[in-house]
Amino acid sequence: MPCALMFPLVRDVWRASEMDLSDGGRWITDASLGALAYLDGLASLRLTLCRFLTDSGSAQLPRLSGLQALDVSWTELGDRAAGHLAGCPGLTSLNLTGLGGLTDRGVASLLPLRRLQRLSLASTSAADAAPTPARRRSGACSRARGVSDLRWLELSNTRITDTGVGKLVAIIEDGSPYGSGEVAGHSHSSRRVFKQLEYLALSMTPGVGPPAVRQVRVKYGFDAPLPNAQRTLAKSNAVALEASNWVLRFRPTKERQLPPPDRTWEATRLVSYVAAYTREMSAAAAAGPPPPPPPPPPQQQQQQQQQQQADAGKRQRVG
């Protein structure tokens, strides 16, 4: 049965809220994302190490209207994909670890994701364009925009410098507090950019000096609870352990493979459906448009013309 005929069944019967397609190899492609668009209840999607996804294909992800958690770590996506992800307003967790094509331009495009609570930019080309909730002045008041409710922010192995860290603590920059605007009669000396921040990772960031790390620790009341990880800052040991397990800071290899996904029976059936859909779409694209039908033989053409003439004569007599 073609997958197109299964769409109503998939939509109405298979109600999986989570799907892990990590390390899917060649069978997870842009066409696979088209199949996922029919899963109305999908809230969490993991696509780690799916190397055949492209920026163009990621334009289909906003069709997942209920999507809240997305993991596209160690894929080939970049700045254009980040722009498409900005069309997923329900996202609360976004893992972009290992996207070599993600730069400050892509990070800046994530500002519309105002519900975001977890964000990983580890092992990307991001630098000092921290996704801070910059403010715009409006008369005597200022209004915030951006991801102000972040709880976890993973910046390990990025190009961030002391300037970028300064944005996180709203230090004075060119005479004004960064990210907080100017409101008459208010002091910004104790303002924190992220009110809910519980975890900040700055490991392997040579552009960030020890004074900047200390400044963040003091401003947010952080500790370094994990052994041998003085730049992994968190409110507690439990938060640090949970957040560090969420991010794969190093690209999986044959020696360091991803653990196999733990799928339910229903999730396994859905994965089979996505695989079948992908194969059908790939085969259709390779085959190209169907060829035009061959012309009928001369004798059949003559019979068709005679029949058309007879039908025309009947219509004239009836008229």
mmCIF file of N, CA and C in Angstrom, residues 182-228:
data_model
loop_
_atom_site.group_PDB
_atom_site.id
_atom_site.type_symbol
_atom_site.label_atom_id
_atom_site.label_comp_id
_atom_site.label_asym_id
_atom_site.label_seq_id
_atom_site.Cartn_x
_atom_site.Cartn_y
_atom_site.Cartn_z
ATOM 1 N N GLU A 182 17.967 51.654 28.751
ATOM 2 C CA GLU A 182 18.120 52.676 29.775
ATOM 3 C C GLU A 182 16.736 53.101 30.230
ATOM 4 N N VAL A 183 16.449 52.923 31.484
ATOM 5 C CA VAL A 183 15.173 53.342 32.059
ATOM 6 C C VAL A 183 15.484 54.358 33.150
ATOM 7 N N ALA A 184 14.907 55.515 33.038
ATOM 8 C CA ALA A 184 15.250 56.595 33.961
ATOM 9 C C ALA A 184 14.973 56.207 35.406
ATOM 10 N N GLY A 185 15.959 56.490 36.276
ATOM 11 C CA GLY A 185 15.776 56.255 37.698
ATOM 12 C C GLY A 185 16.025 54.842 38.147
ATOM 13 N N HIS A 186 16.489 53.935 37.244
ATOM 14 C CA HIS A 186 16.716 52.547 37.606
ATOM 15 C C HIS A 186 18.194 52.219 37.455
ATOM 16 N N SER A 187 18.710 51.498 38.415
ATOM 17 C CA SER A 187 20.102 51.062 38.357
ATOM 18 C C SER A 187 20.164 49.661 37.777
ATOM 19 N N HIS A 188 21.172 49.404 36.934
ATOM 20 C CA HIS A 188 21.322 48.107 36.300
ATOM 21 C C HIS A 188 22.516 47.345 36.866
ATOM 22 N N SER A 189 23.048 47.786 38.001
ATOM 23 C CA SER A 189 24.270 47.176 38.515
ATOM 24 C C SER A 189 24.069 45.724 38.899
ATOM 25 N N SER A 190 22.841 45.343 39.294
ATOM 26 C CA SER A 190 22.612 43.957 39.719
ATOM 27 C C SER A 190 21.700 43.200 38.764
ATOM 28 N N ARG A 191 21.452 43.774 37.578
ATOM 29 C CA ARG A 191 20.531 43.130 36.640
ATOM 30 C C ARG A 191 21.155 41.883 36.032
ATOM 31 N N ARG A 192 20.398 40.800 35.976
ATOM 32 C CA ARG A 192 20.824 39.590 35.290
ATOM 33 C C ARG A 192 20.035 39.479 33.998
ATOM 34 N N VAL A 193 20.730 39.129 32.920
ATOM 35 C CA VAL A 193 20.069 39.052 31.620
ATOM 36 C C VAL A 193 19.039 37.923 31.612
ATOM 37 N N PHE A 194 19.408 36.752 32.116
ATOM 38 C CA PHE A 194 18.498 35.599 32.146
ATOM 39 C C PHE A 194 18.056 35.359 33.586
ATOM 40 N N LYS A 195 16.802 35.647 33.882
ATOM 41 C CA LYS A 195 16.307 35.554 35.252
ATOM 42 C C LYS A 195 16.251 34.124 35.766
ATOM 43 N N GLN A 196 16.067 33.148 34.852
ATOM 44 C CA GLN A 196 15.846 31.758 35.267
ATOM 45 C C GLN A 196 17.063 30.871 35.024
ATOM 46 N N LEU A 197 18.197 31.419 34.622
ATOM 47 C CA LEU A 197 19.336 30.601 34.220
ATOM 48 C C LEU A 197 19.837 29.732 35.371
ATOM 49 N N GLU A 198 19.945 28.404 35.080
ATOM 50 C CA GLU A 198 20.420 27.431 36.068
ATOM 51 C C GLU A 198 21.716 26.751 35.660
ATOM 52 N N TYR A 199 22.065 26.842 34.375
ATOM 53 C CA TYR A 199 23.216 26.093 33.863
ATOM 54 C C TYR A 199 23.854 26.864 32.723
ATOM 55 N N LEU A 200 25.176 26.994 32.783
ATOM 56 C CA LEU A 200 25.932 27.662 31.726
ATOM 57 C C LEU A 200 27.256 26.940 31.563
ATOM 58 N N ALA A 201 27.517 26.429 30.358
ATOM 59 C CA ALA A 201 28.751 25.687 30.086
ATOM 60 C C ALA A 201 29.654 26.521 29.194
ATOM 61 N N LEU A 202 30.895 26.728 29.656
ATOM 62 C CA LEU A 202 31.885 27.505 28.915
ATOM 63 C C LEU A 202 33.182 26.726 28.747
ATOM 64 N N SER A 203 33.106 25.396 28.770
ATOM 65 C CA SER A 203 34.307 24.583 28.612
ATOM 66 C C SER A 203 34.893 24.782 27.214
ATOM 67 N N MET A 204 36.217 24.671 27.124
ATOM 68 C CA MET A 204 36.921 24.765 25.843
ATOM 69 C C MET A 204 36.598 26.065 25.097
ATOM 70 N N THR A 205 36.634 27.164 25.841
ATOM 71 C CA THR A 205 36.437 28.490 25.245
ATOM 72 C C THR A 205 37.666 29.335 25.577
ATOM 73 N N PRO A 206 38.731 29.201 24.782
ATOM 74 C CA PRO A 206 39.973 29.918 25.097
ATOM 75 C C PRO A 206 39.840 31.434 25.037
ATOM 76 N N GLY A 207 38.804 31.946 24.376
ATOM 77 C CA GLY A 207 38.620 33.387 24.294
ATOM 78 C C GLY A 207 38.027 34.000 25.549
ATOM 79 N N VAL A 208 37.628 33.146 26.498
ATOM 80 C CA VAL A 208 37.029 33.621 27.744
ATOM 81 C C VAL A 208 38.056 33.468 28.866
ATOM 82 N N GLY A 209 38.385 34.573 29.508
ATOM 83 C CA GLY A 209 39.372 34.543 30.577
ATOM 84 C C GLY A 209 38.758 34.217 31.930
ATOM 85 N N PRO A 210 39.586 33.819 32.891
ATOM 86 C CA PRO A 210 39.091 33.500 34.246
ATOM 87 C C PRO A 210 38.295 34.632 34.890
ATOM 88 N N PRO A 211 38.679 35.918 34.738
ATOM 89 C CA PRO A 211 37.857 36.976 35.360
ATOM 90 C C PRO A 211 36.415 36.981 34.843
ATOM 91 N N ALA A 212 36.227 36.736 33.550
ATOM 92 C CA ALA A 212 34.870 36.724 33.002
ATOM 93 C C ALA A 212 34.066 35.559 33.569
ATOM 94 N N VAL A 213 34.712 34.400 33.734
ATOM 95 C CA VAL A 213 34.025 33.248 34.318
ATOM 96 C C VAL A 213 33.623 33.555 35.757
ATOM 97 N N ARG A 214 34.515 34.171 36.515
ATOM 98 C CA ARG A 214 34.189 34.519 37.909
ATOM 99 C C ARG A 214 33.033 35.505 37.966
ATOM 100 N N GLN A 215 32.998 36.422 37.017
ATOM 101 C CA GLN A 215 31.925 37.409 36.997
ATOM 102 C C GLN A 215 30.560 36.744 36.805
ATOM 103 N N VAL A 216 30.501 35.758 35.913
ATOM 104 C CA VAL A 216 29.246 35.039 35.706
ATOM 105 C C VAL A 216 28.853 34.270 36.964
ATOM 106 N N ARG A 217 29.828 33.624 37.591
ATOM 107 C CA ARG A 217 29.531 32.853 38.801
ATOM 108 C C ARG A 217 28.943 33.735 39.891
ATOM 109 N N VAL A 218 29.506 34.905 40.062
ATOM 110 C CA VAL A 218 29.023 35.810 41.105
ATOM 111 C C VAL A 218 27.645 36.352 40.750
ATOM 112 N N LYS A 219 27.470 36.766 39.485
ATOM 113 C CA LYS A 219 26.216 37.392 39.069
ATOM 114 C C LYS A 219 25.027 36.443 39.218
ATOM 115 N N TYR A 220 25.231 35.165 38.848
ATOM 116 C CA TYR A 220 24.130 34.201 38.859
ATOM 117 C C TYR A 220 24.144 33.279 40.077
ATOM 118 N N GLY A 221 25.129 33.419 40.938
ATOM 119 C CA GLY A 221 25.196 32.560 42.110
ATOM 120 C C GLY A 221 25.489 31.117 41.765
ATOM 121 N N PHE A 222 26.314 30.917 40.730
ATOM 122 C CA PHE A 222 26.617 29.568 40.263
ATOM 123 C C PHE A 222 27.777 28.955 41.051
ATOM 124 N N ASP A 223 27.854 27.627 40.939
ATOM 125 C CA ASP A 223 28.990 26.870 41.441
ATOM 126 C C ASP A 223 29.518 26.035 40.282
ATOM 127 N N ALA A 224 30.644 25.368 40.485
ATOM 128 C CA ALA A 224 31.192 24.427 39.497
ATOM 129 C C ALA A 224 31.157 23.046 40.133
ATOM 130 N N PRO A 225 29.979 22.401 40.150
ATOM 131 C CA PRO A 225 29.806 21.188 40.956
ATOM 132 C C PRO A 225 30.442 19.928 40.392
ATOM 133 N N LEU A 226 30.761 19.906 39.092
ATOM 134 C CA LEU A 226 31.309 18.689 38.495
ATOM 135 C C LEU A 226 32.831 18.679 38.616
ATOM 136 N N PRO A 227 33.426 17.522 38.938
ATOM 137 C CA PRO A 227 34.886 17.455 39.046
ATOM 138 C C PRO A 227 35.546 17.680 37.685
ATOM 139 N N ASN A 228 36.678 18.381 37.709
ATOM 140 C CA ASN A 228 37.464 18.642 36.487
ATOM 141 C C ASN A 228 36.657 19.380 35.421
#
